[in-house]
PDB file of C-alpha atoms in Angstrom:
ATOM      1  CA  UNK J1234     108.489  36.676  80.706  1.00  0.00           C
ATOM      2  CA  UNK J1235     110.658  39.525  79.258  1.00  0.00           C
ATOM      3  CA  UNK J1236     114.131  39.288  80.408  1.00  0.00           C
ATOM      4  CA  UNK J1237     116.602  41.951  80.494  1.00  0.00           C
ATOM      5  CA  UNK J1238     119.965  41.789  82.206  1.00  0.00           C
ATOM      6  CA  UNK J1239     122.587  44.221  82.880  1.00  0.00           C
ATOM      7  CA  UNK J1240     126.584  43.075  82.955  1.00  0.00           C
ATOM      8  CA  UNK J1241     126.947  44.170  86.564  1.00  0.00           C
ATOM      9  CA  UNK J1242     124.901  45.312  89.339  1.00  0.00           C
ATOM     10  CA  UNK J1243     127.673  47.434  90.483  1.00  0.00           C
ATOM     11  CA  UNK J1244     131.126  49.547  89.492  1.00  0.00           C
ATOM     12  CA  UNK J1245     133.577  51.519  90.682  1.00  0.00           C
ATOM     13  CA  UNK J1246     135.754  53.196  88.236  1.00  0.00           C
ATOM     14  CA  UNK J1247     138.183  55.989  88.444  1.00  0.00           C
ATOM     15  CA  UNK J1248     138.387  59.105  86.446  1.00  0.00           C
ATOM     16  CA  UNK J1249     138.944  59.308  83.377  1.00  0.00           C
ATOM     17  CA  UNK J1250     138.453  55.532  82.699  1.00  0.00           C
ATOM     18  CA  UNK J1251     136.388  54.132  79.710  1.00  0.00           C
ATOM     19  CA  UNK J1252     133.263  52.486  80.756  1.00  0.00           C
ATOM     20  CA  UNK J1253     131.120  49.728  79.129  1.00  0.00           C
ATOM     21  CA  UNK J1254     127.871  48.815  80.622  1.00  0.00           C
ATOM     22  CA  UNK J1255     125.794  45.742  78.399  1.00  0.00           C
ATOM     23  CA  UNK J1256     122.429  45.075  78.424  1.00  0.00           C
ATOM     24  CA  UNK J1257     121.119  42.113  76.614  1.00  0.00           C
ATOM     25  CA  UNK J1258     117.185  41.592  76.269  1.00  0.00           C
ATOM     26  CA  UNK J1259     115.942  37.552  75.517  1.00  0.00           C
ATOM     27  CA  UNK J1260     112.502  38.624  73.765  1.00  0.00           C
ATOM     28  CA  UNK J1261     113.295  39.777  70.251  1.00  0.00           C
ATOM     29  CA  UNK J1262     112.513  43.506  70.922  1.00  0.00           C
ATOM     30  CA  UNK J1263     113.786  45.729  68.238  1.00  0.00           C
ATOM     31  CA  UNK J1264     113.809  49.033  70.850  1.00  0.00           C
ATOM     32  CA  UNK J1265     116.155  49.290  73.349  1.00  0.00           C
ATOM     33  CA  UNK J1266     116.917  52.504  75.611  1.00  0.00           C
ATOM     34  CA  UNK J1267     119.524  53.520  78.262  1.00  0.00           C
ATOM     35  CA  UNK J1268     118.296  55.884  80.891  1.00  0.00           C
ATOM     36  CA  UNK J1269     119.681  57.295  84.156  1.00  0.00           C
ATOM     37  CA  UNK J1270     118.568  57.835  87.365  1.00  0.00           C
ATOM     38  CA  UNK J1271     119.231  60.871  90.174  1.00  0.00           C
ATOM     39  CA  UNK J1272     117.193  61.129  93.193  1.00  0.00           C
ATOM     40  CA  UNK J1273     114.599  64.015  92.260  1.00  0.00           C
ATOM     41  CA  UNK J1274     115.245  63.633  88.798  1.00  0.00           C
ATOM     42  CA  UNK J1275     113.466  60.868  87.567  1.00  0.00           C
ATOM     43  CA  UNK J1276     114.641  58.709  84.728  1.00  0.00           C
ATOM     44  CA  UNK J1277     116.211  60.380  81.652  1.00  0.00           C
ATOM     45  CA  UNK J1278     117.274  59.254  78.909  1.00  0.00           C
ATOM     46  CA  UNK J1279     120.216  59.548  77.014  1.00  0.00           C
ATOM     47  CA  UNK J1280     119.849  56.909  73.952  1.00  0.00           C
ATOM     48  CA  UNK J1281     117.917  54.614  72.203  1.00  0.00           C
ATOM     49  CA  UNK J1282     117.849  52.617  69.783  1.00  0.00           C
ATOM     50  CA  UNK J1283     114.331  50.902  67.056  1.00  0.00           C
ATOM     51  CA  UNK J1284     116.991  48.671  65.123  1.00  0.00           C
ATOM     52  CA  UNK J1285     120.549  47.099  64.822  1.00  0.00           C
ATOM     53  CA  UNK J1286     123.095  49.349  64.174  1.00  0.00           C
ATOM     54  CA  UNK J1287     120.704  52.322  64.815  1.00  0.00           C
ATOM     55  CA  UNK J1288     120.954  54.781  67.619  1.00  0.00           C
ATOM     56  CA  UNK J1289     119.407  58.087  68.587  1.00  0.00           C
ATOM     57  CA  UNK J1290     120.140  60.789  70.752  1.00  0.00           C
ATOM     58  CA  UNK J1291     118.344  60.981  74.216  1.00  0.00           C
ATOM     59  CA  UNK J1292     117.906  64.106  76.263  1.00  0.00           C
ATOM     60  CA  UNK J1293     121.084  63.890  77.832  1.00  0.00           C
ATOM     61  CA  UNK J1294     123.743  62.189  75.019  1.00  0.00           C
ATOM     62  CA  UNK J1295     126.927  63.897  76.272  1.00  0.00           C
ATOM     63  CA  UNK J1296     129.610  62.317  77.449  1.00  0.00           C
ATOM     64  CA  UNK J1297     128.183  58.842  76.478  1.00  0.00           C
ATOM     65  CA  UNK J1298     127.778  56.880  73.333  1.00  0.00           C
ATOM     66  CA  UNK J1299     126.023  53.347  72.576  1.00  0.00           C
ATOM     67  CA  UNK J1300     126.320  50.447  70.217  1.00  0.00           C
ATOM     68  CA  UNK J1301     124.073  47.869  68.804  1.00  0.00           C
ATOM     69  CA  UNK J1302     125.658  45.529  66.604  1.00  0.00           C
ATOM     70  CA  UNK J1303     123.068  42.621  67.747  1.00  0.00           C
ATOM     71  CA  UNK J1304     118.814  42.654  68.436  1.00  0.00           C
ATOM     72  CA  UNK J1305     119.783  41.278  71.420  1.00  0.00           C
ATOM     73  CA  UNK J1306     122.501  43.307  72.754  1.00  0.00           C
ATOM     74  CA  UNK J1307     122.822  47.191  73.445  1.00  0.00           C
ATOM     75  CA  UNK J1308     126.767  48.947  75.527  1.00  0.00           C
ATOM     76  CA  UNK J1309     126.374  51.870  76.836  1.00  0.00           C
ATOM     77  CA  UNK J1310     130.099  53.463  76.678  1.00  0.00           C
ATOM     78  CA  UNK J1311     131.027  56.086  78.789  1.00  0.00           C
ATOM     79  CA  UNK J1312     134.652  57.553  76.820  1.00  0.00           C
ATOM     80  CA  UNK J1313     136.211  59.287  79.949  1.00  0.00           C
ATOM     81  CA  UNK J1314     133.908  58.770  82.933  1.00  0.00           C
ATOM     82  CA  UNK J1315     133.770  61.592  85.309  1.00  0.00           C
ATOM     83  CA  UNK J1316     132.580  62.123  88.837  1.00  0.00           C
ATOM     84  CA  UNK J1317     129.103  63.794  87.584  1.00  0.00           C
ATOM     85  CA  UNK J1318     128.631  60.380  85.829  1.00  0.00           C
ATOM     86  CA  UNK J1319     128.014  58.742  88.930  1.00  0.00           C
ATOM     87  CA  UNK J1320     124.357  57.571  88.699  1.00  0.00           C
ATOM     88  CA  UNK J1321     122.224  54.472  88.401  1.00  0.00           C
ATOM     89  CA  UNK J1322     121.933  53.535  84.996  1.00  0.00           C
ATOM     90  CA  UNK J1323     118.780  51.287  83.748  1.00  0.00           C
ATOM     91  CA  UNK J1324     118.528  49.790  80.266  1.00  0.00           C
ATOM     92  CA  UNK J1325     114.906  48.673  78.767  1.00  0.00           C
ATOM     93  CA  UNK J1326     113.703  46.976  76.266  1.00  0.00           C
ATOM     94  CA  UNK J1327     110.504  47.061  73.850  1.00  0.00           C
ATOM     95  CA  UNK J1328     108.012  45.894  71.576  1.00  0.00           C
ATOM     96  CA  UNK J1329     105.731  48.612  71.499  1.00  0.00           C
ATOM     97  CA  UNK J1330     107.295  52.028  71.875  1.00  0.00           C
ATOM     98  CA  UNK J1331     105.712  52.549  75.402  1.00  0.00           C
ATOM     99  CA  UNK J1332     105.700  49.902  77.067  1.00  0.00           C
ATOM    100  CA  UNK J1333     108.945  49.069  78.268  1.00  0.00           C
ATOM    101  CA  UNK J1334     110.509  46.749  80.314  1.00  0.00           C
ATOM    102  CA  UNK J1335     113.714  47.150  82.654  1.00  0.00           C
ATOM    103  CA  UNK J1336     116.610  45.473  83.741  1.00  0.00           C
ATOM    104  CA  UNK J1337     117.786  45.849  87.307  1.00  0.00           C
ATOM    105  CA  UNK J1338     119.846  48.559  87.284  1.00  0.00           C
ATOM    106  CA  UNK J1339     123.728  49.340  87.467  1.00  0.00           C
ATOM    107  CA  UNK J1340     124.871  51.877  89.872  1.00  0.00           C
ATOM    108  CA  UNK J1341     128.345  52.864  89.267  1.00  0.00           C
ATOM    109  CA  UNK J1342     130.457  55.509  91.547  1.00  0.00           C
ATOM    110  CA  UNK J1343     133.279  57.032  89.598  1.00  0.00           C
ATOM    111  CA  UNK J1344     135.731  58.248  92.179  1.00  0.00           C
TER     112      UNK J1344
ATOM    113  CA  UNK D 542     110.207  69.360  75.889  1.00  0.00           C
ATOM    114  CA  UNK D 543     107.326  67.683  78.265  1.00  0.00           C
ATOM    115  CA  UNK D 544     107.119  67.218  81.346  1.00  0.00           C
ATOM    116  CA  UNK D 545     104.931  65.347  84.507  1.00  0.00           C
ATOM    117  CA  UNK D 546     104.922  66.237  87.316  1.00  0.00           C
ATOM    118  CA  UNK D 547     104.249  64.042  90.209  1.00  0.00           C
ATOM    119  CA  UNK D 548     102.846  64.863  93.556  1.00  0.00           C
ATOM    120  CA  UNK D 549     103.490  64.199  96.131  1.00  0.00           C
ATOM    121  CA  UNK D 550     107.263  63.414  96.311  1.00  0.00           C
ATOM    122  CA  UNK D 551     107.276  61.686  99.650  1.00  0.00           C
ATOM    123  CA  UNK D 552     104.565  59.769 101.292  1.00  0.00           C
ATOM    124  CA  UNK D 553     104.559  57.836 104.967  1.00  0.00           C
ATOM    125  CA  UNK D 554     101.707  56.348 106.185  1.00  0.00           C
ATOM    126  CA  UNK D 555     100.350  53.668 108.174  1.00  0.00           C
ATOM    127  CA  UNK D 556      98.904  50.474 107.452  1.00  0.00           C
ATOM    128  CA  UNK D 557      95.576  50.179 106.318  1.00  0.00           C
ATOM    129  CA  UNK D 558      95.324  54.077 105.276  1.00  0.00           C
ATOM    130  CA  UNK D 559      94.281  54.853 101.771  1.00  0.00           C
ATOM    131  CA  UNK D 560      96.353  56.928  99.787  1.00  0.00           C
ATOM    132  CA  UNK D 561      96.447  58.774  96.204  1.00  0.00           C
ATOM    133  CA  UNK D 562      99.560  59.680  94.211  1.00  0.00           C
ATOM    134  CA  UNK D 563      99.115  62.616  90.984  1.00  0.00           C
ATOM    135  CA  UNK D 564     100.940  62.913  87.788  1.00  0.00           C
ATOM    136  CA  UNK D 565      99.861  65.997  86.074  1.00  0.00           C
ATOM    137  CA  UNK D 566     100.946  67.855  82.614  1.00  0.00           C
ATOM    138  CA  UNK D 567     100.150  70.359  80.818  1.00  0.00           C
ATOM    139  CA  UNK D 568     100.922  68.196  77.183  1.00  0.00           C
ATOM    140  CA  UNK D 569      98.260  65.740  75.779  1.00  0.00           C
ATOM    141  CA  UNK D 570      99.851  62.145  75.758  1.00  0.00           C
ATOM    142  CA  UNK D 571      98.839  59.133  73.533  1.00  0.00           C
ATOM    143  CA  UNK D 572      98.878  56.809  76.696  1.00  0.00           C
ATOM    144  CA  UNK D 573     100.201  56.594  79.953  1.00  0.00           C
ATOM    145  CA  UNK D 574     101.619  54.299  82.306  1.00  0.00           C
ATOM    146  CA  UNK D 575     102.604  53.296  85.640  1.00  0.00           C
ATOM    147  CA  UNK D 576     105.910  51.595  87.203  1.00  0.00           C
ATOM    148  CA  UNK D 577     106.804  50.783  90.704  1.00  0.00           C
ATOM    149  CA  UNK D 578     110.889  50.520  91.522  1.00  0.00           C
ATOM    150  CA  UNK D 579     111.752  48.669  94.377  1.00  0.00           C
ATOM    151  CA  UNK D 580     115.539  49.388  95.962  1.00  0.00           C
ATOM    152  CA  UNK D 581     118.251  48.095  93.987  1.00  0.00           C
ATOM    153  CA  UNK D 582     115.782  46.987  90.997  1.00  0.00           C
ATOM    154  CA  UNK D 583     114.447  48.406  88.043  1.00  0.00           C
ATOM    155  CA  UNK D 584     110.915  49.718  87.664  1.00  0.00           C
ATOM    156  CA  UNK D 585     108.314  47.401  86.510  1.00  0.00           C
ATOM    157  CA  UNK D 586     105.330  47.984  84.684  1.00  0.00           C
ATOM    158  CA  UNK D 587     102.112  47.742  87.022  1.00  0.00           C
ATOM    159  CA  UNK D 588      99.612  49.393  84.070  1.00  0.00           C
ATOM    160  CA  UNK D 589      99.007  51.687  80.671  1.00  0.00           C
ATOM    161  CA  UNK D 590      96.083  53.402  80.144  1.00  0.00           C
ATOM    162  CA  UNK D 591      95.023  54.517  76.682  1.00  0.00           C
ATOM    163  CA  UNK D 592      91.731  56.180  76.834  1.00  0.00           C
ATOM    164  CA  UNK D 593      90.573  59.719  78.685  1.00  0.00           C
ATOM    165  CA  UNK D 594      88.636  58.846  81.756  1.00  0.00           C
ATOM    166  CA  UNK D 595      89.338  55.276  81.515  1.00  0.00           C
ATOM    167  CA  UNK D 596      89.896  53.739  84.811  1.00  0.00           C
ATOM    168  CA  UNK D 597      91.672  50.193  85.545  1.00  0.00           C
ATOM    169  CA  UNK D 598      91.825  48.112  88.750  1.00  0.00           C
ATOM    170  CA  UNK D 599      94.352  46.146  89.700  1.00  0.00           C
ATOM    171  CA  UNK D 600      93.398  44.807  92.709  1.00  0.00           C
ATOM    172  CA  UNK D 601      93.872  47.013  95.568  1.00  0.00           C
ATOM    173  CA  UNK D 602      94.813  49.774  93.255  1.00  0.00           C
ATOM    174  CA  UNK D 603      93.018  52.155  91.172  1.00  0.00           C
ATOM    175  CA  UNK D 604      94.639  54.111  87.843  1.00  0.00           C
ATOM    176  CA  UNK D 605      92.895  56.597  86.502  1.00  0.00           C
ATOM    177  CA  UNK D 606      93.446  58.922  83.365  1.00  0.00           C
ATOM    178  CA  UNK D 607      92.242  62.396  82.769  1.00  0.00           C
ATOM    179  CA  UNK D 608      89.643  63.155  80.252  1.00  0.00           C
ATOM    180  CA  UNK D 609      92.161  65.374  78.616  1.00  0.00           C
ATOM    181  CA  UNK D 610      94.658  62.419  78.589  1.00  0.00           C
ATOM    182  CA  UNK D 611      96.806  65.338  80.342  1.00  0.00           C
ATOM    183  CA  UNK D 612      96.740  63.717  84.039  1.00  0.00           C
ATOM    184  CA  UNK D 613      96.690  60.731  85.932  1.00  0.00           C
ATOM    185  CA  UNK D 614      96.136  59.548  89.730  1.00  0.00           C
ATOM    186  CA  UNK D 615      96.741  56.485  91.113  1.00  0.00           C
ATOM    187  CA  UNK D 616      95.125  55.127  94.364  1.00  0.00           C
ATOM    188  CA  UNK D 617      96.178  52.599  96.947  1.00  0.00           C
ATOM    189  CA  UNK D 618      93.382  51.203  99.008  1.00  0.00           C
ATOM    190  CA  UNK D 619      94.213  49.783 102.428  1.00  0.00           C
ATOM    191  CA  UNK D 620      97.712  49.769 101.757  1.00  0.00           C
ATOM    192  CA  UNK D 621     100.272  47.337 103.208  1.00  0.00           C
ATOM    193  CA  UNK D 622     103.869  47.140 103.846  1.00  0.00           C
ATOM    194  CA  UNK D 623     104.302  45.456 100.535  1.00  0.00           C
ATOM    195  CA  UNK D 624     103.419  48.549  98.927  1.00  0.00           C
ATOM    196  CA  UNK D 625     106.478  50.354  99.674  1.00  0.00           C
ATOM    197  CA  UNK D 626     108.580  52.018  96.946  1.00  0.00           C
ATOM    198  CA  UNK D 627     109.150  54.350  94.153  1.00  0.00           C
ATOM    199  CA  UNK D 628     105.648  55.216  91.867  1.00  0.00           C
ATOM    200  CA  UNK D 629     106.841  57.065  88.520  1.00  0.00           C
ATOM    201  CA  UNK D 630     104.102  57.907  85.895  1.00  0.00           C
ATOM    202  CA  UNK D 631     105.437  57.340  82.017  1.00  0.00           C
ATOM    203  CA  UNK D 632     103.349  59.664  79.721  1.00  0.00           C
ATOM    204  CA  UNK D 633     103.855  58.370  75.791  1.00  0.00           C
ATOM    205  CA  UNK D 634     103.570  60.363  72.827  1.00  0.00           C
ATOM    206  CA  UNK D 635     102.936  59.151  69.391  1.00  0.00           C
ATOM    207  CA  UNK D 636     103.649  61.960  67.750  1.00  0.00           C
ATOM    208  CA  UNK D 637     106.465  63.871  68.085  1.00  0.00           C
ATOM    209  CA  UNK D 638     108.225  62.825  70.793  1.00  0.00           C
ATOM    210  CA  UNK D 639     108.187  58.806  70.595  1.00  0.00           C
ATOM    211  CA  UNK D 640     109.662  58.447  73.667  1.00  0.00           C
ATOM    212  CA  UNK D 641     108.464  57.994  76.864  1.00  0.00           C
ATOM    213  CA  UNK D 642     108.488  60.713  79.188  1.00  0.00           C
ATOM    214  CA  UNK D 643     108.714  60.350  82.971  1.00  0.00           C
ATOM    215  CA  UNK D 644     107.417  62.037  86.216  1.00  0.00           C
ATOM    216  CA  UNK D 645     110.602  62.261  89.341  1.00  0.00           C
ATOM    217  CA  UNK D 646     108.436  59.602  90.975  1.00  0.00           C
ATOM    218  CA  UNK D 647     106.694  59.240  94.523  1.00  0.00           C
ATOM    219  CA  UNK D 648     108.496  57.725  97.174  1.00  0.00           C
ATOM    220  CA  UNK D 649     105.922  55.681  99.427  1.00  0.00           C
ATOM    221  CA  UNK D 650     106.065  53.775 102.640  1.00  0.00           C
ATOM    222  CA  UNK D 651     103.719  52.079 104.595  1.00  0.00           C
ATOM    223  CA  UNK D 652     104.819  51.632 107.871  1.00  0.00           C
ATOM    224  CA  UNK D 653     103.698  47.915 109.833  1.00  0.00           C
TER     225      UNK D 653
END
């Protein structure tokens, strides 16, 4: 079974703090994706990556960057977190473009 | 941009009812596919379907996709409280977009 995992289930940060959330992914998958999630909003993304040291933009990049300097491994970085930040934010993995598998989630509350 | 819509956003029923959730759009999509999201976890893939009008069964429920590969229901037979949580629809487009691109979800309970 696919396996992704997320650094922490939950966070607390303050204003104006920098933020790293990891994802790591145990099946080889060359995509990787970070997404948040609002209530009534769905999922939306904000970037992916198809390869190391690759990235694209999402639909909502601002405010956050990424990294992938390992197959495995993709941090989503938040520079200077701020209270609209506050969310649930889901990383995914896959082989095929579509379909993608998640991790469980990490809902941080910037206060 | 595209977008699905799903319908409808909340759902309560009792056990045993049947039920049907939509996920409608007015862009074509290469495939499409279903997640459920319990609390505090991240969705999980239940299906993809790739073909118009193809249906697939997994076991109490049904997933259908439009002709048009525009739309796509999914529907619960007899459901139980186990069925409880958040339905999103992912519509997938080879062309352009590459990305997946998801419906705000449908919120079910089944009450015991």
């Amino acid at each position: 079974d696919v396996k992704v995992t997320q650094s922490s289930r939950y966070l607390v940060k303050r204003t104006g703090e920098k933020v790293f959330l990891e994802c790591v992914q145990d099946m080889d998958h060359e995509n990787m994706f970070w997404y948040r999630q609002d209530p009534g909003l769905g999922l939306r993304l904000i970037y992916f990556s198809y390869d190391v040291k690759m990235k694209e933009k999402g639909d909502i990049p601002e405010g956050y960057s990424v990294s992938r300097e390992k197959k495995e491994r993709f941090s989503l970085i938040l520079e200077s977190a701020s209270t609209n930040q506050t969310s649930m934010y889901l990383c995914a993995s896959s082989l095929q473009q579509y379909e993608q598998f998640f991790g469980p989630g990490t809902r941080l509350t910037v206060l | 941009t595209q977008l699905l819509e799903q319908s409808p956003q909340f759902l309560s029923i009792q056990e045993g009812e049947n039920l049907t959730v939509y996920c409608n759009s007015s862009s074509v999509f290469s495939s499409l596919q279903w997640y459920r999201q319990e609390p505090g976890e991240g969705p999980v893939l239940l299906v993809t379907v790739v073909t118009g009008g193809e249906v697939k069964k997994l076991k109490r429920l049904t997933f259908q996709f439009g002709d048009a590969r525009k739309d796509s229901s999914l529907h619960i037979t007899a459901a139980q409280p186990g069925d409880t949580g958040l339905y999103l629809c992912a519509g997938f487009d080879s062309g352009s977009a590459r990305q997946l691109t998801f419906g705000s979800g449908t919120q079910l309970t089944v009450l015991p």
